[in-house]
CSV table of C-alpha atoms in Angstrom, one decimal:
chain,number,residue,atom,x,y,z
A,23,MET,CA,-0.3,18.9,26.1
A,24,VAL,CA,-1.5,22.6,26.5
A,25,LYS,CA,-4.1,23.0,28.7
A,26,ASP,CA,-1.9,25.5,31.0
A,27,VAL,CA,0.6,26.2,28.6
A,28,GLU,CA,0.4,29.7,26.6
A,29,VAL,CA,3.9,29.2,24.8
A,30,VAL,CA,4.9,25.7,23.2
A,31,LEU,CA,9.0,25.3,21.6
A,32,VAL,CA,9.0,23.0,18.8
A,33,CYS,CA,12.0,21.6,18.8
A,34,GLY,CA,14.3,18.7,16.7
A,35,PRO,CA,16.2,18.0,13.9
A,36,GLY,CA,15.9,18.5,10.8
A,37,GLY,CA,13.5,16.3,8.5
A,38,VAL,CA,11.4,14.6,11.6
A,39,GLY,CA,8.0,15.9,10.5
A,40,LYS,CA,8.6,19.1,13.2
A,41,THR,CA,6.4,21.3,11.3
A,42,THR,CA,3.4,18.9,11.0
A,43,VAL,CA,3.8,18.0,14.6
A,44,ALA,CA,3.5,22.2,15.3
A,45,ALA,CA,0.6,22.7,12.9
A,46,ALA,CA,-1.3,19.7,14.7
A,47,ILE,CA,-1.1,20.8,17.7
A,48,ALA,CA,-2.0,24.3,16.9
A,49,THR,CA,-5.3,23.5,14.6
A,50,ALA,CA,-5.9,20.4,17.4
A,51,THR,CA,-5.9,23.2,20.1
A,52,ALA,CA,-7.9,24.9,18.9
A,53,VAL,CA,-10.2,22.9,17.9
A,54,ALA,CA,-10.3,21.8,21.5
A,55,ARG,CA,-10.4,24.9,23.3
A,56,ASP,CA,-11.9,28.5,23.2
A,57,ALA,CA,-8.5,29.9,22.7
A,58,ARG,CA,-7.0,32.1,20.5
A,59,VAL,CA,-4.2,29.8,18.8
A,60,LEU,CA,-1.4,31.6,16.8
A,61,VAL,CA,1.0,29.3,15.4
A,62,VAL,CA,4.3,31.0,13.5
A,63,THR,CA,7.7,29.3,12.1
A,64,VAL,CA,10.8,30.9,12.4
A,65,ASP,CA,12.2,28.9,9.4
A,66,PRO,CA,11.3,31.0,6.2
A,67,ALA,CA,10.2,27.4,4.2
A,68,ARG,CA,7.0,27.0,2.7
A,69,ARG,CA,6.2,23.7,5.2
A,70,LEU,CA,4.0,25.0,7.0
A,71,ALA,CA,1.6,27.1,4.4
A,72,ASP,CA,1.7,24.0,2.7
A,73,ALA,CA,0.4,22.4,5.8
A,74,LEU,CA,-2.5,24.8,6.8
A,75,GLY,CA,-3.7,25.0,3.3
A,76,ILE,CA,-2.6,28.9,3.1
A,77,ALA,CA,-1.6,30.3,-0.3
A,78,THR,CA,1.1,33.1,1.2
A,79,LEU,CA,2.3,33.3,5.1
A,80,GLY,CA,4.1,36.4,5.8
A,81,ASN,CA,5.5,39.0,9.2
A,82,ALA,CA,1.1,39.9,9.1
A,83,GLU,CA,-1.1,37.2,11.1
A,84,THR,CA,-3.3,34.9,8.4
A,85,VAL,CA,-6.6,33.6,10.2
A,86,VAL,CA,-7.3,30.0,9.1
A,87,ALA,CA,-10.7,30.0,8.1
A,88,PRO,CA,-13.4,28.1,10.0
A,89,ASP,CA,-15.2,26.4,7.2
A,90,ARG,CA,-11.5,24.9,6.5
A,91,PHE,CA,-12.1,22.9,9.7
A,92,PRO,CA,-13.6,19.1,9.1
A,93,GLU,CA,-15.6,20.8,12.1
A,94,ARG,CA,-16.2,24.2,13.6
A,95,PRO,CA,-13.3,25.3,15.6
A,96,ARG,CA,-14.4,26.4,19.4
A,97,GLY,CA,-11.3,29.1,19.1
A,98,THR,CA,-9.8,30.2,16.3
A,99,LEU,CA,-5.8,29.6,14.2
A,100,SER,CA,-4.1,32.2,12.7
A,101,ALA,CA,-0.3,31.3,11.3
A,102,ALA,CA,2.4,33.8,10.7
A,103,MET,CA,6.0,33.4,9.7
A,104,LEU,CA,8.9,35.3,10.5
A,105,ASP,CA,10.0,38.3,8.0
A,106,THR,CA,12.8,39.7,8.9
A,107,VAL,CA,12.8,43.4,7.2
A,108,ALA,CA,9.4,43.7,8.5
A,109,SER,CA,10.5,43.1,12.2
A,110,TRP,CA,13.3,44.8,12.1
A,111,GLU,CA,11.6,47.4,11.0
A,112,ASP,CA,8.9,47.0,13.9
A,113,LEU,CA,11.1,46.8,16.4
A,114,VAL,CA,13.0,49.7,15.7
A,115,ARG,CA,9.8,51.9,15.8
A,116,ARG,CA,8.8,50.1,19.1
A,117,ASN,CA,11.9,50.4,20.9
A,118,ALA,CA,13.5,53.7,19.4
A,119,PRO,CA,13.1,56.6,22.0
A,120,ASP,CA,11.4,58.6,19.3
A,121,VAL,CA,9.9,59.2,15.6
A,122,ALA,CA,12.7,61.2,14.5
A,123,THR,CA,15.4,58.9,15.8
A,124,ALA,CA,13.6,55.8,14.0
A,125,GLU,CA,13.2,57.3,11.2
A,126,ALA,CA,17.1,58.0,10.8
A,127,LEU,CA,17.9,54.9,11.8
A,128,LEU,CA,15.7,53.1,9.6
A,129,ALA,CA,17.1,56.0,7.0
A,130,ASN,CA,20.8,55.4,7.1
A,131,PRO,CA,22.4,53.5,4.5
A,132,LEU,CA,24.1,50.9,6.4
A,133,TYR,CA,20.9,50.0,8.1
A,134,ARG,CA,19.9,47.0,5.6
A,135,THR,CA,23.4,45.7,5.3
A,136,VAL,CA,24.0,45.4,8.9
A,137,THR,CA,20.6,44.2,9.9
A,138,SER,CA,20.5,41.8,7.1
A,139,ARG,CA,24.2,40.3,7.8
A,140,PHE,CA,24.2,40.9,11.2
A,141,ALA,CA,25.2,38.2,13.2
A,142,HIS,CA,21.8,35.8,14.3
A,143,SER,CA,19.5,39.1,14.1
A,144,HIS,CA,16.9,36.5,12.0
A,145,ASP,CA,17.1,34.9,15.9
A,146,TYR,CA,16.8,37.1,17.9
A,147,LEU,CA,14.3,38.4,16.0
A,148,ALA,CA,11.7,35.3,16.5
A,149,LEU,CA,11.9,35.5,20.2
A,150,GLU,CA,11.4,39.5,19.9
A,151,ARG,CA,8.6,38.4,17.9
A,152,LEU,CA,7.0,35.8,20.2
A,153,HIS,CA,7.9,38.2,23.0
A,154,GLU,CA,5.4,40.7,21.0
A,155,LEU,CA,2.7,38.3,20.4
A,156,ARG,CA,2.8,37.7,23.8
A,157,ALA,CA,2.4,40.7,25.4
A,158,SER,CA,-0.1,41.6,22.7
A,159,GLY,CA,-2.8,40.1,24.3
A,160,ARG,CA,-4.5,38.9,21.0
A,161,TYR,CA,-3.1,35.2,21.6
A,162,ASP,CA,-3.6,32.2,24.6
A,163,VAL,CA,-1.5,29.8,23.0
A,164,VAL,CA,1.7,30.5,20.4
A,165,VAL,CA,3.0,27.7,18.8
A,166,VAL,CA,6.7,28.6,17.6
A,167,ASP,CA,8.1,26.1,14.8
A,168,THR,CA,11.6,26.3,15.2
A,169,PRO,CA,14.3,25.9,13.0
A,170,PRO,CA,16.3,22.6,13.1
A,171,SER,CA,18.1,21.9,16.4
A,172,ARG,CA,21.9,23.7,15.9
A,173,SER,CA,19.8,26.9,15.1
A,174,ALA,CA,17.2,26.6,17.4
A,175,LEU,CA,20.2,27.0,20.0
A,176,ASP,CA,21.4,30.1,18.4
A,177,VAL,CA,17.3,31.4,18.7
A,178,LEU,CA,17.5,30.6,22.7
A,179,ASP,CA,20.7,32.0,23.1
A,180,ALA,CA,19.9,35.3,20.6
A,181,PRO,CA,18.3,37.4,23.9
A,182,ARG,CA,22.0,36.3,25.7
A,183,ARG,CA,23.9,37.4,22.6
A,184,THR,CA,21.9,40.9,22.1
A,185,ALA,CA,22.8,41.7,25.3
A,186,GLU,CA,26.4,41.0,25.4
A,187,PHE,CA,26.8,42.9,22.1
A,188,PHE,CA,25.4,46.4,23.8
A,189,SER,CA,27.9,45.7,26.7
A,190,SER,CA,30.8,45.1,24.2
A,191,ARG,CA,34.0,46.9,23.7
A,192,LEU,CA,33.4,47.0,19.8
A,193,LEU,CA,30.1,49.1,20.6
A,194,ARG,CA,31.1,52.0,23.0
A,195,TRP,CA,34.1,52.3,20.3
A,196,LEU,CA,31.8,53.1,17.7
A,197,VAL,CA,29.9,55.2,19.3
A,198,PRO,CA,31.5,59.2,19.5
A,199,ALA,CA,30.4,59.0,23.6
A,200,GLY,CA,31.6,55.6,24.8
A,201,ARG,CA,35.7,57.1,23.2
A,202,THR,CA,38.7,58.1,24.7
A,203,ALA,CA,41.3,60.2,23.6
A,204,ALA,CA,43.4,56.9,23.1
A,205,ALA,CA,40.8,55.6,20.4
A,206,ARG,CA,41.9,58.7,18.3
A,207,PRO,CA,44.8,57.4,16.1
A,208,PHE,CA,42.1,54.5,15.6
A,209,ARG,CA,39.6,56.8,14.1
A,210,LEU,CA,41.9,58.8,12.0
A,211,VAL,CA,43.0,55.5,10.1
A,212,ALA,CA,39.7,53.9,9.7
A,213,ASP,CA,39.2,57.1,8.0
A,214,ARG,CA,41.3,57.1,5.6
A,215,LEU,CA,41.5,53.9,4.5
A,216,LEU,CA,37.5,53.1,4.6
A,217,GLY,CA,36.5,57.6,4.1
A,218,ALA,CA,35.2,59.7,6.5
A,219,ARG,CA,31.4,59.0,5.0
A,220,PHE,CA,31.3,55.6,5.4
A,221,VAL,CA,32.5,56.2,8.8
A,222,ALA,CA,30.2,59.0,9.5
A,223,ASP,CA,27.8,56.8,8.7
A,224,VAL,CA,29.0,53.6,10.5
A,225,THR,CA,29.3,56.4,13.4
A,226,GLU,CA,25.8,57.4,13.4
A,227,PHE,CA,24.3,54.1,13.0
A,228,PHE,CA,25.7,52.7,15.5
A,229,THR,CA,24.9,55.8,17.3
A,230,ARG,CA,21.1,55.4,17.2
A,231,LEU,CA,21.0,51.9,17.6
A,232,ALA,CA,22.7,52.8,21.2
A,233,THR,CA,19.8,54.3,22.0
A,234,LEU,CA,17.1,51.2,21.7
A,235,GLU,CA,19.7,49.5,24.0
A,236,SER,CA,17.9,50.0,27.3
A,237,SER,CA,14.5,49.1,25.7
A,238,LEU,CA,16.0,45.8,24.2
A,239,VAL,CA,18.3,45.0,27.0
A,240,ARG,CA,14.8,44.9,29.1
A,241,ARG,CA,13.0,43.1,26.6
A,242,THR,CA,15.9,40.1,26.6
A,243,THR,CA,15.5,40.2,30.1
A,244,GLU,CA,12.0,39.2,29.9
A,245,ILE,CA,12.2,36.8,26.7
A,246,GLU,CA,14.9,35.5,29.1
A,247,ALA,CA,11.6,35.1,31.7
A,248,THR,CA,9.4,34.0,29.6
A,249,LEU,CA,11.8,31.3,28.2
A,250,ARG,CA,11.8,29.9,31.5
A,251,ASP,CA,8.0,30.4,32.6
A,252,GLY,CA,6.1,27.7,33.7
A,253,THR,CA,3.4,28.3,31.2
A,254,THR,CA,6.2,27.7,28.5
A,255,SER,CA,6.4,24.2,26.8
A,256,PHE,CA,9.4,22.8,25.0
A,257,VAL,CA,8.4,19.9,22.7
A,258,VAL,CA,11.0,17.7,20.9
A,259,VAL,CA,10.2,16.2,17.8
A,260,THR,CA,12.0,12.9,16.4
A,261,THR,CA,11.4,9.5,14.4
A,262,PRO,CA,13.1,6.3,16.0
A,263,GLU,CA,16.0,6.5,14.3
A,264,ASP,CA,19.6,6.1,15.7
A,265,GLY,CA,20.9,9.6,14.2
A,266,PRO,CA,17.9,12.0,14.7
A,267,ALA,CA,17.6,10.3,18.1
A,268,ALA,CA,21.3,11.2,19.0
A,269,GLU,CA,20.6,14.7,18.0
A,270,ALA,CA,17.5,15.4,20.2
A,271,THR,CA,19.1,13.6,22.7
A,272,ALA,CA,22.1,16.2,22.4
A,273,LEU,CA,19.2,19.0,22.2
A,274,ALA,CA,17.4,18.2,25.2
A,275,ALA,CA,20.7,18.3,26.8
A,276,ALA,CA,22.1,21.4,25.5
A,277,LEU,CA,18.3,23.1,26.5
A,278,GLY,CA,19.2,21.5,30.0
A,279,GLU,CA,22.7,23.6,30.4
A,280,ARG,CA,20.5,26.5,29.7
A,281,GLY,CA,18.0,25.6,32.5
A,282,LEU,CA,14.9,24.7,30.0
A,283,ALA,CA,13.3,21.5,30.5
A,284,VAL,CA,11.9,19.3,27.7
A,285,ASP,CA,8.3,18.8,28.5
A,286,THR,CA,7.4,16.4,26.2
A,287,VAL,CA,9.6,14.1,23.1
A,288,VAL,CA,7.1,13.1,20.4
A,289,CYS,CA,8.6,10.3,18.5
A,290,ASN,CA,7.2,10.3,15.1
A,291,ARG,CA,7.0,8.3,11.9
A,292,ILE,CA,7.2,4.6,14.5
A,293,HIS,CA,6.1,1.6,13.1
A,294,ASP,CA,2.7,0.1,13.9
A,295,ASP,CA,3.8,-2.5,17.2
A,296,ALA,CA,1.7,-5.7,15.8
A,297,VAL,CA,4.3,-6.3,13.5
A,298,LEU,CA,6.0,-7.2,16.8
A,299,ASP,CA,3.7,-9.8,17.8
A,300,PRO,CA,4.6,-13.5,18.4
A,301,GLY,CA,1.6,-14.8,16.6
A,302,ALA,CA,1.9,-12.6,13.3
A,303,ARG,CA,5.7,-13.9,13.3
A,304,ASP,CA,4.5,-17.5,13.4
A,305,ALA,CA,2.1,-16.7,10.3
A,306,ALA,CA,4.4,-14.8,8.6
A,307,ARG,CA,7.4,-17.4,8.9
A,308,ALA,CA,4.7,-20.0,7.5
A,309,LEU,CA,3.1,-18.3,4.7
A,310,GLY,CA,7.4,-18.3,3.1
A,311,ARG,CA,7.2,-21.7,4.3
A,312,ALA,CA,3.8,-22.9,2.8
A,313,ALA,CA,4.9,-20.0,-0.7
A,314,ASP,CA,5.1,-22.9,-3.4
A,315,ARG,CA,2.0,-25.4,-2.2
A,316,LEU,CA,0.1,-21.8,-1.5
A,317,GLY,CA,0.8,-20.3,-5.1
A,318,ALA,CA,0.2,-23.8,-7.0
A,319,ARG,CA,-3.4,-23.6,-5.0
A,320,LEU,CA,-4.8,-19.7,-5.6
A,321,ALA,CA,-3.5,-20.5,-9.0
A,322,GLY,CA,-5.8,-23.6,-9.8
A,323,SER,CA,-3.7,-24.6,-12.4
A,324,GLY,CA,-0.1,-24.0,-12.0
A,325,GLY,CA,2.4,-23.2,-14.6
A,326,GLU,CA,4.3,-19.9,-14.6
A,327,ASP,CA,0.9,-17.7,-12.9
A,328,ALA,CA,2.0,-20.2,-9.6
A,329,ALA,CA,5.2,-19.7,-10.2
A,330,VAL,CA,4.8,-16.0,-10.0
A,331,LEU,CA,2.6,-16.3,-6.8
A,332,ALA,CA,4.9,-18.3,-5.0
A,333,ARG,CA,7.6,-15.6,-5.4
A,334,LEU,CA,5.1,-12.5,-4.5
A,335,LEU,CA,4.1,-14.7,-1.2
A,336,ALA,CA,7.4,-15.8,-0.6
A,337,GLU,CA,8.3,-12.4,-0.4
A,338,ALA,CA,5.9,-10.7,1.9
A,339,GLY,CA,7.0,-13.1,4.5
A,340,SER,CA,10.3,-11.6,4.0
A,341,SER,CA,9.3,-8.0,4.1
A,342,PHE,CA,7.1,-8.8,7.5
A,343,ALA,CA,10.5,-10.2,9.1
A,344,ASP,CA,12.6,-7.0,7.7
A,345,GLU,CA,9.6,-4.7,8.7
A,346,ARG,CA,9.8,-6.6,12.2
A,347,VAL,CA,13.5,-6.2,12.4
A,348,VAL,CA,13.4,-2.2,11.9
A,349,ALA,CA,10.4,-2.5,14.0
A,350,ALA,CA,12.0,-4.1,17.3
A,351,ARG,CA,15.1,-1.7,16.6
A,352,GLN,CA,12.8,1.7,16.6
A,353,LEU,CA,10.7,0.1,19.6
A,354,ARG,CA,14.7,0.6,21.2
A,355,VAL,CA,15.5,3.7,20.4
A,356,ALA,CA,11.6,4.9,22.0
A,357,GLU,CA,12.3,3.2,25.0
A,358,GLU,CA,15.8,5.0,25.5
A,359,LEU,CA,14.2,8.6,24.4
A,360,ALA,CA,11.7,8.1,27.6
A,361,ALA,CA,13.9,9.2,29.2
A,362,LEU,CA,14.9,12.8,27.9
A,363,ALA,CA,11.0,14.2,28.8
A,364,PRO,CA,8.5,12.7,31.4
A,365,ARG,CA,5.5,12.6,28.5
A,366,VAL,CA,6.5,10.5,25.3
A,367,VAL,CA,4.0,10.5,22.3
A,368,ARG,CA,4.7,7.9,20.1
A,369,LEU,CA,3.0,9.2,15.9
A,370,PRO,CA,2.6,6.2,13.7
A,371,ARG,CA,3.8,6.0,10.4
A,372,LEU,CA,1.7,7.4,7.6
A,373,ASP,CA,1.3,6.7,4.1
A,374,GLY,CA,2.1,9.9,3.1
A,375,ALA,CA,2.2,13.2,4.2
A,376,VAL,CA,-0.3,15.1,6.0
A,377,GLY,CA,-1.6,17.9,3.4
A,378,ASP,CA,-4.6,19.2,5.0
A,379,LEU,CA,-6.5,20.3,8.5
A,380,THR,CA,-8.4,17.1,9.0
A,381,GLY,CA,-5.3,15.4,9.2
A,382,LEU,CA,-4.0,18.1,11.3
A,383,VAL,CA,-6.7,17.2,13.5
A,384,ALA,CA,-6.1,13.8,13.8
A,385,LEU,CA,-2.9,13.7,14.1
A,386,GLY,CA,-3.1,16.3,16.8
A,387,SER,CA,-5.2,14.7,18.6
A,388,LEU,CA,-3.1,12.2,19.0
A,389,LEU,CA,-0.3,15.2,20.9
A,390,LEU,CA,-3.0,16.5,23.4
A,391,ASP,CA,-4.3,13.5,24.5
């Protein structure tokens, strides 16, 4: 999956095992390749840290110790979680024209409020961080665990929205150099309603923010190019149920509308095809029909134990029949999902969650085949 890939964006509905798949891709890649691999999550939940067995996960990359792997990896694995506050500060310092402008912007009373509530700021920062990591040369492969489908699209749309913001009338009105004489009455009204000090703080904030425009707009163009680059891969994760599958289908269509092609669909938690074998079906039916006789034979002397065993055998046959119905429906959904991408990977339903690197390596080997 990632032989010639530098960026893997793992997308999909919520609750389908997306974080586990992202962690498994990164872990198996570090084991199989002499590559510096980073897995980063945009979702502030602790799922990625738990999957990798890391106590704390933040904006700074954390190296996963090689001795924690079931076998020594050929490459290295690191992990990080997007921290909005730290990422904003890094962004301002990297893109401000000088240190004084950066410090003045960070010290502005509105800085924390605006950056924490700025629409889609988290989404833009996710791709800004991805761009910074890729450009740094510190990693050969970056795997990104995105938030659920709708939020993932917000992340992918963030560069365009950022460029639109810097070209908006609102920003031009807030920055003195962009105002016209006609705007003066509105400024006077704002001073009276909001207070001259507040308006001055707002004006100063956006004036200094505007100094970042050329750098940020250039980077949004570079980010857009990264998303469309041949070394970037989109992986959509879903489960073979109608709801998640429909959401994955809609996500793939939305990506296509943006000129972004899905390379791989991962159909997670799928039943074993063995339950669809006609021989297994016939054996389950025979078990149900012979439950009373087999129960009596197994119980030896008959009586209450025989009745209990007969009931258990009958329920086993019935449960197997139910499993066949579910497996057949899942197979149909999985076949429909095959139309979304040139490659479809079916992952088996596991008894429990993958909770360590051994499990991630095993799961990842299925994804990289």
